[in-house]
Structure formats: structure tokens, C-alpha cells
PDB file of C-alpha atoms in Angstrom:
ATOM      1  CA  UNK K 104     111.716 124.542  60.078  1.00  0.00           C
ATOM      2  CA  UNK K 105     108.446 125.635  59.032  1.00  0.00           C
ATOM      3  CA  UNK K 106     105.102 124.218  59.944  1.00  0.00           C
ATOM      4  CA  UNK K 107     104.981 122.590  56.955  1.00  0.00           C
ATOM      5  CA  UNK K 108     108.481 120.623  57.641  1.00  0.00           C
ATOM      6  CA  UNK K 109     106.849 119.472  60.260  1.00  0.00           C
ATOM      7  CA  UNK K 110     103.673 118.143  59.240  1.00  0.00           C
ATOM      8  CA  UNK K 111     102.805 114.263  59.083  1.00  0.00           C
ATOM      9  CA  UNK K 112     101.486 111.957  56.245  1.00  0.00           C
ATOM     10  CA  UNK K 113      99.563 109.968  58.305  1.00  0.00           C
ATOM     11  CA  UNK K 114      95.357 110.464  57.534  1.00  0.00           C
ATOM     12  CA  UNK K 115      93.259 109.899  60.439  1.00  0.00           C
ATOM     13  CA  UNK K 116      89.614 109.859  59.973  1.00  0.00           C
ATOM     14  CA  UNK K 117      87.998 113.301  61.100  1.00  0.00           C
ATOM     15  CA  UNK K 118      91.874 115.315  61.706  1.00  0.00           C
ATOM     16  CA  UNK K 119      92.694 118.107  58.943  1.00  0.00           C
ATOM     17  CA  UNK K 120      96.100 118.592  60.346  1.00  0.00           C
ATOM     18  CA  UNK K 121      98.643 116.881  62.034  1.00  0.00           C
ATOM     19  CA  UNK K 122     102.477 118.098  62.843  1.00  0.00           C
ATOM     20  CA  UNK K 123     105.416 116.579  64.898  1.00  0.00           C
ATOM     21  CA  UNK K 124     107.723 119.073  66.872  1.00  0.00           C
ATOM     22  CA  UNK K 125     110.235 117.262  68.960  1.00  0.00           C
ATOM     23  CA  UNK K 126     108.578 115.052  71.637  1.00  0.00           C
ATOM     24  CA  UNK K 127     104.906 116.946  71.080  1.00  0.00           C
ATOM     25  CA  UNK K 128     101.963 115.811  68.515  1.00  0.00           C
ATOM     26  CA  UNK K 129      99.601 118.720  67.468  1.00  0.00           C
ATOM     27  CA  UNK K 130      96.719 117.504  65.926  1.00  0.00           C
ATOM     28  CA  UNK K 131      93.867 119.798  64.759  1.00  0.00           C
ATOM     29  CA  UNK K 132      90.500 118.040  64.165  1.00  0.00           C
ATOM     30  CA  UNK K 133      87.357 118.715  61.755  1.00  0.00           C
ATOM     31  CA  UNK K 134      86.038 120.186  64.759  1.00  0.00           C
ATOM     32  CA  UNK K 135      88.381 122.833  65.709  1.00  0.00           C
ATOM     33  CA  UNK K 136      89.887 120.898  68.462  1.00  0.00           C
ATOM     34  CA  UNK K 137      93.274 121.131  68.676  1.00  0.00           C
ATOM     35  CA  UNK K 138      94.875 118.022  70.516  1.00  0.00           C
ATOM     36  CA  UNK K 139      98.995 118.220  71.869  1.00  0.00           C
ATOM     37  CA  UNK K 140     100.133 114.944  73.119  1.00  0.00           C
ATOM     38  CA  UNK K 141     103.747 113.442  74.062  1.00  0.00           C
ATOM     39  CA  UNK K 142     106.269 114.493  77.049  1.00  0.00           C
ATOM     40  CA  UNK K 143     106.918 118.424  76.742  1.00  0.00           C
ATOM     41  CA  UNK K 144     102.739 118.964  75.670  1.00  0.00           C
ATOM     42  CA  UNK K 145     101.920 120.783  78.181  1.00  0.00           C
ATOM     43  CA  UNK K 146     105.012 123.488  77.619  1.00  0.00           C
ATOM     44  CA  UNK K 147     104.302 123.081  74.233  1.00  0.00           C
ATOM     45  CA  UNK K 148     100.674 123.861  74.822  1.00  0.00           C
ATOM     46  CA  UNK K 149     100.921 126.710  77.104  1.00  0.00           C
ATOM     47  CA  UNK K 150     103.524 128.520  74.792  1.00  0.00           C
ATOM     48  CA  UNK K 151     101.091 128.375  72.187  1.00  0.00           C
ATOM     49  CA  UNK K 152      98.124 129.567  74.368  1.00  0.00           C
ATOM     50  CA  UNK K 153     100.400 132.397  75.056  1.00  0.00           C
ATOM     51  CA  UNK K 154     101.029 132.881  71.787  1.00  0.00           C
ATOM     52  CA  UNK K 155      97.686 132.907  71.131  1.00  0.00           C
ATOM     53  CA  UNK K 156      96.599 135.100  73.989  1.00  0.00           C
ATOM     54  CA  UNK K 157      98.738 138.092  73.149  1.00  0.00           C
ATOM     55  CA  UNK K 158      97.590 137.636  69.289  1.00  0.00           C
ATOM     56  CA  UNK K 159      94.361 138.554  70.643  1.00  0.00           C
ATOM     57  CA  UNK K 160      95.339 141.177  72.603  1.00  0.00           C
ATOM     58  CA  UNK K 161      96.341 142.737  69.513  1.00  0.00           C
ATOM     59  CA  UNK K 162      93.717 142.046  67.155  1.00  0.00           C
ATOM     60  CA  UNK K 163      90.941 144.070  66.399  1.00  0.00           C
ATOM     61  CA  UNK K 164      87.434 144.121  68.806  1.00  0.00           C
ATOM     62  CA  UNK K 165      84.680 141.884  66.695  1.00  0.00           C
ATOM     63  CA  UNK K 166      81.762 143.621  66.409  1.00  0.00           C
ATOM     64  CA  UNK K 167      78.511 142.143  67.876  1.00  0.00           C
ATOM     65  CA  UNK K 168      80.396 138.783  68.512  1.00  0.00           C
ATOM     66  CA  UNK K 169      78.022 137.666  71.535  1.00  0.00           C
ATOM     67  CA  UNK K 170      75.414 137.042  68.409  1.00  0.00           C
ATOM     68  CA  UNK K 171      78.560 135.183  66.750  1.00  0.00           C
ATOM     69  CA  UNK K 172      78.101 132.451  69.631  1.00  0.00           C
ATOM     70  CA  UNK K 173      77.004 128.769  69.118  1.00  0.00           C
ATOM     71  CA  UNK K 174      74.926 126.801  71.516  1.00  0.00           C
ATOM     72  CA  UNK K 175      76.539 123.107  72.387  1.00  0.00           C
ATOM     73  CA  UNK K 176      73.466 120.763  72.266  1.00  0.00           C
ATOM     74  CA  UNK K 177      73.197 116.715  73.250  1.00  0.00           C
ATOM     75  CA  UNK K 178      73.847 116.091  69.482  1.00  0.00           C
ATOM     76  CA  UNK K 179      76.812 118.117  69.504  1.00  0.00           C
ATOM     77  CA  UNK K 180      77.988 116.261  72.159  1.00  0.00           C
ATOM     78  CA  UNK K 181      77.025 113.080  70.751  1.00  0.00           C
ATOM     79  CA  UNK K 182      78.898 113.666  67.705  1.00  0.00           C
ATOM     80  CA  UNK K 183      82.292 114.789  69.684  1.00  0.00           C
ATOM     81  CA  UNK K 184      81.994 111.591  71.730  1.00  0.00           C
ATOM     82  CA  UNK K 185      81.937 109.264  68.306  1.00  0.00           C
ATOM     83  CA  UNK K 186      84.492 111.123  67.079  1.00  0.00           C
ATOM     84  CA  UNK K 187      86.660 110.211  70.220  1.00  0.00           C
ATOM     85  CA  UNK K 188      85.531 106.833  70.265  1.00  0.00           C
ATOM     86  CA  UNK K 189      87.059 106.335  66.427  1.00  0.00           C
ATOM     87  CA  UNK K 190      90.127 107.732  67.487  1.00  0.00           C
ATOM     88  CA  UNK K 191      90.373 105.301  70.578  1.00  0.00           C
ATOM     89  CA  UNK K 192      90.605 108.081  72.951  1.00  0.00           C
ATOM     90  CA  UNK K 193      87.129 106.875  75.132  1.00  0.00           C
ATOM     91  CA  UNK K 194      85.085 104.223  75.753  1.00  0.00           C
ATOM     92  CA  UNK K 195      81.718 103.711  78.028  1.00  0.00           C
ATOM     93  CA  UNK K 196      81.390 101.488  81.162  1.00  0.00           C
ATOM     94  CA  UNK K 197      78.054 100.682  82.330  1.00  0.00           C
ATOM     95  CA  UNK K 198      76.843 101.888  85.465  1.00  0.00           C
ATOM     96  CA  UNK K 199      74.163  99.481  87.413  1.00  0.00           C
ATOM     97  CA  UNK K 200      72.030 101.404  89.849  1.00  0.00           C
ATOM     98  CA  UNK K 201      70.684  98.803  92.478  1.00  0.00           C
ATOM     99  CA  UNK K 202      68.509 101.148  94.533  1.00  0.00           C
ATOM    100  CA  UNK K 203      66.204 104.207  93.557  1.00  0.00           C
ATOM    101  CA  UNK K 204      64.579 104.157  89.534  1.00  0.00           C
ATOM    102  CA  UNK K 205      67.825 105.665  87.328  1.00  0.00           C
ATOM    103  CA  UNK K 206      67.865 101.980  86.146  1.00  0.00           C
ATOM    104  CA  UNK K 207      71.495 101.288  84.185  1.00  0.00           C
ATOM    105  CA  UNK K 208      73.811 105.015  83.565  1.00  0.00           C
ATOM    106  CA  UNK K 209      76.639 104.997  81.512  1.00  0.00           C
ATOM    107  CA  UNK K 210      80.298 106.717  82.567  1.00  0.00           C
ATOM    108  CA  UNK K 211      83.326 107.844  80.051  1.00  0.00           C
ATOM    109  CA  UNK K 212      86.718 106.378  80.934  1.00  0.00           C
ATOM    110  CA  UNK K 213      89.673 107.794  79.084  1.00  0.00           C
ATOM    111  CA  UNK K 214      91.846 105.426  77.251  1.00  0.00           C
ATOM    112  CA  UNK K 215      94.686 107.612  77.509  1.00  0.00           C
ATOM    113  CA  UNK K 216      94.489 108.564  80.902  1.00  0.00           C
ATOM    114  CA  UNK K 217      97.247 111.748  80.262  1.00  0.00           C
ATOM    115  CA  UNK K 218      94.192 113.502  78.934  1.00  0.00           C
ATOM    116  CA  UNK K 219      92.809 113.097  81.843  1.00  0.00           C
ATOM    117  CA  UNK K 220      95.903 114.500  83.517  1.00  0.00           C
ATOM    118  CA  UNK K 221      95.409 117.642  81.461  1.00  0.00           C
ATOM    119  CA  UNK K 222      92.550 118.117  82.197  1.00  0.00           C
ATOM    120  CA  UNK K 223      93.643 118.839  85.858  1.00  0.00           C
ATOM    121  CA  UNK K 224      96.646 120.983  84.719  1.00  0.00           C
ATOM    122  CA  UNK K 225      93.991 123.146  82.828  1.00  0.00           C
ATOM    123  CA  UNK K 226      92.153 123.427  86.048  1.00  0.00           C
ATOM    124  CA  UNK K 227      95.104 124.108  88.261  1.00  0.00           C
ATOM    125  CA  UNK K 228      96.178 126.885  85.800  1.00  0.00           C
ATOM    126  CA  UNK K 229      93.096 128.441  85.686  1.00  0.00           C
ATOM    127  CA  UNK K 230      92.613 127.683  89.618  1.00  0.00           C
ATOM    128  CA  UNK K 231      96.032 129.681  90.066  1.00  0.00           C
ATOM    129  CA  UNK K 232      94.423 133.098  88.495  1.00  0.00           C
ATOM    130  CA  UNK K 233      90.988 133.521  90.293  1.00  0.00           C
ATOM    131  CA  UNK K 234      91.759 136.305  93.210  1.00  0.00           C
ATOM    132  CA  UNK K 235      90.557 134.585  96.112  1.00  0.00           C
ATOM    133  CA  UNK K 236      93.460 131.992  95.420  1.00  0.00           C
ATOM    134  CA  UNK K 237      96.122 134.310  94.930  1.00  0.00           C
ATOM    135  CA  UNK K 238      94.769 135.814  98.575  1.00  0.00           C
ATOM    136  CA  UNK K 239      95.524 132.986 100.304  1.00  0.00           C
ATOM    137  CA  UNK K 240      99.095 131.612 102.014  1.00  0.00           C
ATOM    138  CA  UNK K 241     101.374 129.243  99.869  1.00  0.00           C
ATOM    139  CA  UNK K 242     100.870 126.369 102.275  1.00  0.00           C
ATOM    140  CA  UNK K 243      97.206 126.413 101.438  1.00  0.00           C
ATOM    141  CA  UNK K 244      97.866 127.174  98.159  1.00  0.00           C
ATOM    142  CA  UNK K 245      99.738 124.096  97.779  1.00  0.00           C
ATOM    143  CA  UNK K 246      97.386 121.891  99.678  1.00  0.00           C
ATOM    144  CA  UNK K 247      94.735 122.763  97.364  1.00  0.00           C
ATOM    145  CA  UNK K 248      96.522 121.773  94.510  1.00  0.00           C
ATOM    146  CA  UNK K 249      97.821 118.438  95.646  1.00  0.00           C
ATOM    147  CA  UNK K 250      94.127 117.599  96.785  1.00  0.00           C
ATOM    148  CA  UNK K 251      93.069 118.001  93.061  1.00  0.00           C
ATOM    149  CA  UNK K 252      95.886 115.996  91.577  1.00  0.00           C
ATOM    150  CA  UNK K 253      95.572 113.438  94.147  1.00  0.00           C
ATOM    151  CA  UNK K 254      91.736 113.230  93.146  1.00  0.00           C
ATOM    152  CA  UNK K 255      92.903 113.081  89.239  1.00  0.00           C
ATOM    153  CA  UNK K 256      95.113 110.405  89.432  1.00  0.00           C
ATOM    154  CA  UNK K 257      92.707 108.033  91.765  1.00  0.00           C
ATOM    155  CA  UNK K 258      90.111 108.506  88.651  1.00  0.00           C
ATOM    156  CA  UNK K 259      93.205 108.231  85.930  1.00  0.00           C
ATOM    157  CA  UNK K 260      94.059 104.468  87.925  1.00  0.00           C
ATOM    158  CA  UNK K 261      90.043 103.695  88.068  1.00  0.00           C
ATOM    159  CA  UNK K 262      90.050 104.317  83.775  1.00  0.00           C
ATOM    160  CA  UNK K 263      93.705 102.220  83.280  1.00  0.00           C
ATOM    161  CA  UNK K 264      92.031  99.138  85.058  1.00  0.00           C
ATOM    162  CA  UNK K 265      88.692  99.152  84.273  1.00  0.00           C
ATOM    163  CA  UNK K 266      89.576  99.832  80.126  1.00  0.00           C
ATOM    164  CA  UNK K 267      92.138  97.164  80.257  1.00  0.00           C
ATOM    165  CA  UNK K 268      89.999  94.628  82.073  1.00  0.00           C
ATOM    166  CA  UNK K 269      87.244  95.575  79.873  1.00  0.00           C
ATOM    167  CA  UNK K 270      89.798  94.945  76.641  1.00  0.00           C
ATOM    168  CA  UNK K 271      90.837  91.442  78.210  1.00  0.00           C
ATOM    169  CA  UNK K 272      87.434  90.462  79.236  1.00  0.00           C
ATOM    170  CA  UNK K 273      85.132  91.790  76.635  1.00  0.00           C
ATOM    171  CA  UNK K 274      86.678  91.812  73.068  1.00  0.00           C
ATOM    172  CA  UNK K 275      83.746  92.163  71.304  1.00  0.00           C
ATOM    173  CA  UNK K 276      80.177  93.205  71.969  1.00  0.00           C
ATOM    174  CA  UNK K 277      78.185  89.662  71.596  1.00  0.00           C
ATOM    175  CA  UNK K 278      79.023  86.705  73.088  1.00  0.00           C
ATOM    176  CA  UNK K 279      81.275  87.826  76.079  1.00  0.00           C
ATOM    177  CA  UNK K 280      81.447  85.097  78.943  1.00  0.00           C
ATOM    178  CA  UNK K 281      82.157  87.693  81.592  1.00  0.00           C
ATOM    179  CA  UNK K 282      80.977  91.430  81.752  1.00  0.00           C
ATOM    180  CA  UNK K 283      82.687  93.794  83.423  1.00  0.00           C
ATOM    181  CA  UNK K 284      80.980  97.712  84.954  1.00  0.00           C
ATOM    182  CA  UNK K 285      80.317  99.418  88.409  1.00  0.00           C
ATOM    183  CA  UNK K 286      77.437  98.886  90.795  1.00  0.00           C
ATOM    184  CA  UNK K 287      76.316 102.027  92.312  1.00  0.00           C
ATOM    185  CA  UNK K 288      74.214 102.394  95.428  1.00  0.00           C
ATOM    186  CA  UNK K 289      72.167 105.156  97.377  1.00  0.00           C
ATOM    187  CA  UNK K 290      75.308 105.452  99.420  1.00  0.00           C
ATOM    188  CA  UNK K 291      78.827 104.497  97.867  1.00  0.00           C
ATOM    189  CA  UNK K 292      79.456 102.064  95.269  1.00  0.00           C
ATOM    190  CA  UNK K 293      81.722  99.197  93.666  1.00  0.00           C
ATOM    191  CA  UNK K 294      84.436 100.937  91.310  1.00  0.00           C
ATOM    192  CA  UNK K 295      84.547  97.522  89.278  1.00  0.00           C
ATOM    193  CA  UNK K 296      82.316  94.213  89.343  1.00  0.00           C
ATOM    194  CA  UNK K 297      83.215  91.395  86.936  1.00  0.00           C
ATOM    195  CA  UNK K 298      80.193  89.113  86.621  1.00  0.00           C
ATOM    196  CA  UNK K 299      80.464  85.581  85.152  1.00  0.00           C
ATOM    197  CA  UNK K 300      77.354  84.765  82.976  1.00  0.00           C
ATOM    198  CA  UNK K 301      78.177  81.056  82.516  1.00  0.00           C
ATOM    199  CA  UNK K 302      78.884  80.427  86.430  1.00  0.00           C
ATOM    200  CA  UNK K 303      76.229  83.302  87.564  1.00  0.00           C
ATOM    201  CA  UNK K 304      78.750  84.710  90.133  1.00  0.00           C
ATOM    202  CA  UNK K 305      80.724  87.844  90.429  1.00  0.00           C
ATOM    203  CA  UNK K 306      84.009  89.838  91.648  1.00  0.00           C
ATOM    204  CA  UNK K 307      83.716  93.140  93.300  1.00  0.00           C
ATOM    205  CA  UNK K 308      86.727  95.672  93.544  1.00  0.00           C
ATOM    206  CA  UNK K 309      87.663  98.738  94.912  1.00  0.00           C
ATOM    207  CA  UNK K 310      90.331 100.726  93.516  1.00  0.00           C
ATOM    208  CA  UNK K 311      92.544 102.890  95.280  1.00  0.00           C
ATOM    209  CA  UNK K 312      95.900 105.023  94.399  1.00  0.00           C
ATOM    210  CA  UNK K 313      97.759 104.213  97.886  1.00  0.00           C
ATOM    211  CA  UNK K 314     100.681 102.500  98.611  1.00  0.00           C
ATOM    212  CA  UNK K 315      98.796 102.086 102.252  1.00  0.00           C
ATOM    213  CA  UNK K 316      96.171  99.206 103.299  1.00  0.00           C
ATOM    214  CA  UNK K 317      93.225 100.853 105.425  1.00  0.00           C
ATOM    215  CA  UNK K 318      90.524  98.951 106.625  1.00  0.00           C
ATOM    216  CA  UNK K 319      88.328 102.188 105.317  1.00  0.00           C
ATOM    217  CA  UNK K 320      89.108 101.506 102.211  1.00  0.00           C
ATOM    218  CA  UNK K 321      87.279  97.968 101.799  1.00  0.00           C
ATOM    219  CA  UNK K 322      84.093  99.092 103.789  1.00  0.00           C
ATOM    220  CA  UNK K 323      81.376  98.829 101.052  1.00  0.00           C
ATOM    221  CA  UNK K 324      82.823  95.300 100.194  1.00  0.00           C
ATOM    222  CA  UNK K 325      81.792  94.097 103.604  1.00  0.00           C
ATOM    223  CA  UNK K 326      79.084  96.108 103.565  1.00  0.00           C
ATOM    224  CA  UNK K 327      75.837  93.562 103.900  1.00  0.00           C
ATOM    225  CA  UNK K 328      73.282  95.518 102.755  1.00  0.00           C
ATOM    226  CA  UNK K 329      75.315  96.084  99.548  1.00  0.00           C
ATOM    227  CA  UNK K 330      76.423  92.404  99.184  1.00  0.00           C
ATOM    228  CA  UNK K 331      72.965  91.163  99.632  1.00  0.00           C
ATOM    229  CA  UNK K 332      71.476  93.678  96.853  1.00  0.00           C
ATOM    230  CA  UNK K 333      74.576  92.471  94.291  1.00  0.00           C
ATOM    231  CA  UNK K 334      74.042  88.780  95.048  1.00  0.00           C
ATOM    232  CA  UNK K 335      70.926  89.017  94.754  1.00  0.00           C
ATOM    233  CA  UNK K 336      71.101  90.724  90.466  1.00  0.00           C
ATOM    234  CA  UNK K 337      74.329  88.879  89.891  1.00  0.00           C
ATOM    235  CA  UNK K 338      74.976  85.588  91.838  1.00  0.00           C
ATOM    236  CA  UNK K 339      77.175  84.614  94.962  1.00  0.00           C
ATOM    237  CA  UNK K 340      80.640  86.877  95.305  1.00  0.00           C
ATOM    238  CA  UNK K 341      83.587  84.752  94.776  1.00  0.00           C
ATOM    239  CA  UNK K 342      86.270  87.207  95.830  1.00  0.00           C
ATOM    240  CA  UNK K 343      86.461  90.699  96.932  1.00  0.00           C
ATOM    241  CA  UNK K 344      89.699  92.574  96.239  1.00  0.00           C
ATOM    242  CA  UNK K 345      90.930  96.440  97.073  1.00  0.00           C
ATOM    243  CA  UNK K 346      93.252  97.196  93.800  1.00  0.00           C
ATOM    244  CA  UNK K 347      96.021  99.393  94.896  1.00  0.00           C
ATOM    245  CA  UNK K 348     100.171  99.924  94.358  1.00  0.00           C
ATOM    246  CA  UNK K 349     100.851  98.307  97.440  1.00  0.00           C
ATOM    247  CA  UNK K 350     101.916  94.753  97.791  1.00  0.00           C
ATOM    248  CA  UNK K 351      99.710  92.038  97.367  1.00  0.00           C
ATOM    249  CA  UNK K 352      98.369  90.410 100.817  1.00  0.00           C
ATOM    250  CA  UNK K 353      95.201  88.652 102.435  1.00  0.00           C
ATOM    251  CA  UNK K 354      93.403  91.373 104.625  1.00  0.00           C
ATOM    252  CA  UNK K 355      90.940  90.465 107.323  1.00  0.00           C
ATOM    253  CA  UNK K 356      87.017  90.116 106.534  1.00  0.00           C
ATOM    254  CA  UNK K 357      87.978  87.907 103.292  1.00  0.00           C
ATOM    255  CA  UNK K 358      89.546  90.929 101.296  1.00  0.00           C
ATOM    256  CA  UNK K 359      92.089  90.438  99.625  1.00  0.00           C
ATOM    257  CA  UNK K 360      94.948  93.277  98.806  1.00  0.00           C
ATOM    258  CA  UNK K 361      96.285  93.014  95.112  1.00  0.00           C
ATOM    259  CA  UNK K 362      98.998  95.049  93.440  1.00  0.00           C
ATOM    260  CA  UNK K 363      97.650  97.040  90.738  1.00  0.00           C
ATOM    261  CA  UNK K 364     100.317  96.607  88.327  1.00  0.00           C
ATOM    262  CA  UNK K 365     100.438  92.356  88.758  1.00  0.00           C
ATOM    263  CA  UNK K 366      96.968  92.605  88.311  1.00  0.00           C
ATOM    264  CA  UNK K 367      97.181  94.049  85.054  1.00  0.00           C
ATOM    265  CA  UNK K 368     100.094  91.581  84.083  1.00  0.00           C
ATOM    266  CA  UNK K 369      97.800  88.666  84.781  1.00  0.00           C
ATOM    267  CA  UNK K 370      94.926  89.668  82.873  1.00  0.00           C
ATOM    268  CA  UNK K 371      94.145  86.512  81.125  1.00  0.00           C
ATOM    269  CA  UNK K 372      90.831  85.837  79.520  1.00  0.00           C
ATOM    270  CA  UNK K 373      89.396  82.736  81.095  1.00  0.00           C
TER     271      UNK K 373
END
């Protein structure tokens, strides 16, 4: 088939191209971004990368092409992150700074967190070719690698909760009973607090990608300086809960332990 076989009538705001092959989506946007998604992307990406590498080994040098460069700015950025957000790919969870001046930040979560995922594959692959890697011995090689994935998929079960609790919780922008964002502190912070505006209390949560319960990993929820600055902006804490794919149990020091996935099944909105 030809690439035109395999192109798609669907229109999508802001995407000039779109094409299935198999399991893989290729979508090409107004901006030059080219997007694969579905279970063989990754091969599919990297044999057209490939493709694309040894096209430019054979092309022609451009003359003068450093002058040929654009400069990203903040409005470029801007404009790629609304472009995102109509496609449902992002969305922004408030950040509430209770010590220093930074006042309220604001964090990207990916809605589909195997973007995310990619992300770390791209930096794995590109880890894999810089010399001082390739010097060292397999073990450490390997070590590396799992370090970064491990990190990847702690922040990929951070976005899944906090995007569908926000969904639940906050439909729409106005009128929202409950609010739902991080608290962040001079030294650690709370990955997600639900606050109650009707009741004036609140929920703190840590979120963890372990199938193992370590006292370590509730510390800033008991932490009294940190639950006296929270009570103080947000009312009395009603429950403090480490979200993680273990099973669900009552830990010491009033924490409880929650399974991540019944968690998500019992998202109700109250």
C-alpha cells in the first residue's frame, strides 16, 4: 500500500496529515510535529528516524543553514501547549507554594501518560550513544537505565491519578465543590491534596509506584511542620493516604495504604 492507502478521513483541528499502518498512528501537525502512537510506535518510529537519518546522510550540505535557525520563544511555547491542550494530550495542575514568595506555580501532567514513556525511550536511546556510556560495564549500564525508567513511570502514575481525580472532581472550571493540586514546601511536598470548599477540610496523598509499604514513604504526611502550614491555608486533614499498587491496609501514624487501581475504580464525585 501506499501512503495514501493508508491515510485517515478523520479532521482534527491543527493536524495536516494523519495515516494508520497496522497497530501505529502517524500524525503530522500544523507545526511540523510528527506524533506515532499505538503498540509497535516506537519500532515504527525508530525505523523511520533511520530512514530519515541515512536520507540525510545522502543529501546535499545546506549552505549557511546555522542562519536558517529559529529561536523557540515563551509564545512559541504557549501556542504548542494550546495546541496540546485541544487535542487532550495535557492539562495543568496547580502548584501551591506554602513557604518562600513563588506564590501558586503551575505543572503539565500528560493525559496519555505513553508520551511520557517516550519521552524516556528517547532519552535512553540517546543516553546509549554518548561515549562515556558506552565506556562503562553492562551492569552499570543497565542500572542506569532502570533508574530512569523507574523515575518515568513514578511521574507517569503521579499524571494517571492526579488527571483522573481532577476529571472526577473538577468537571468544569466554576463551581467545583472540591479542588484538587499539590502543596509544595521548602523541603518536599504533597504529590496530591484534595481540598473541600464547602466543609473547609482537606486530603493529602503521596503517590508511589511500589508494590512495598515503607514507613519513608509517608514521612511528609506526618510531618508537623508541614501539616500545621496546610491546615492552616486549607482546614483540618481528614485523611492521609500513600497511593501505591500494593494492597490496601491501615499503616501506623493514621496513614492509610490504598491500592492505586481501587482508588481509581471508586472515584465518585461526592
Amino acid at each position: 500500500k501506499t501512503i495514501e492507502d493508508k491515510k485517515r478521513d478523520k479532521v482534527i483541528p491543527y493536524v495536516v496529515f494523519q495515516a494508520q499502518d497496522g497497530d501505529t498512528v502517524v500524525t503530522m501537525y500544523e507545526s511540523g510535529k510528527i506524533m506515532f502512537q499505538g503498540t509497535t510506535a516506537d519500532v515504527d518510529s525508530a525505523m523511520w528516524l533511520e530512514m530519515d537519518g541515512q536520507n540525510k546522510q545522502n543529501s546535499p550540505e545546506i549552505k549557511e543553514k546555522d542562519n536558517q535557525t529559529i529561536g523557540i520563544t515563551d509564545s512559541h511555547v504557549e501556542e504548542i501547549k494550546q495546541y496540546l491542550k485541544r487535542l487532550d494530550l495535557i492539562d495543568d495542575l496547580d502548584i501551591e507554594t506554602l513557604t518562600g514568595s513563588e506564590g501558586k506555580l503551575n505543572y503539565t501532567i500528560f493525559t496519555q501518560p505513553g508520551m511520557r514513556f517516550c519521552q524516556a525511550q528517547a532519552l535512553v536511546y540517546s543516553l546509549m550513544k554518548d561515549e562515556q556510556i558506552k565506556n562503562l560495564q553492562e551492569r552499570e549500564i543497565n542500572l542506569i537505565t532502570e533508574k530512569i525508567i523507574e523515575g518515568v513511570l513514578g511521574h507517569m502514575l503521579e499524571d494517571i491519578v492526579i488527571y483522573e481525580t481532577k476529571r472526577v472532581l473538577m468537571p468544569n472550571r466554576h463551581e467545583n465543590k472540591k479542588q484538587v493540586f499539590q502543596i509544595r514546601f521548602e523541603a518536599g511536598e504533597f504529590d496530591m491534596v484534595i481540598y473541600n470548599n464547602q466543609t473547609n477540610t482537606c486530603e493529602i496523598y503521596e503517590i508511589k509506584h511500589s508494590l512495598e509499604a515503607v514507613p519513608f514513604q509517608y514521612r511528609h504526611l506526618i510531618n508537623e511542620d508541614k501539616i500545621e502550614l496546610t491546615e492552616k491555608r486549607f482546614g483540618k486533614i481528614t485523611k492521609k493516604c500513600v497511593l501505591y499498587r500494593g494492597e490496601t491496609m491501615q499503616s501506623e501514624n493514621d496513614v492509610m495504604y490504598k491500592n492505586v487501581e481501587e482508588y481509581l475504580n471508586e472515584l465518585v464525585v461526592n
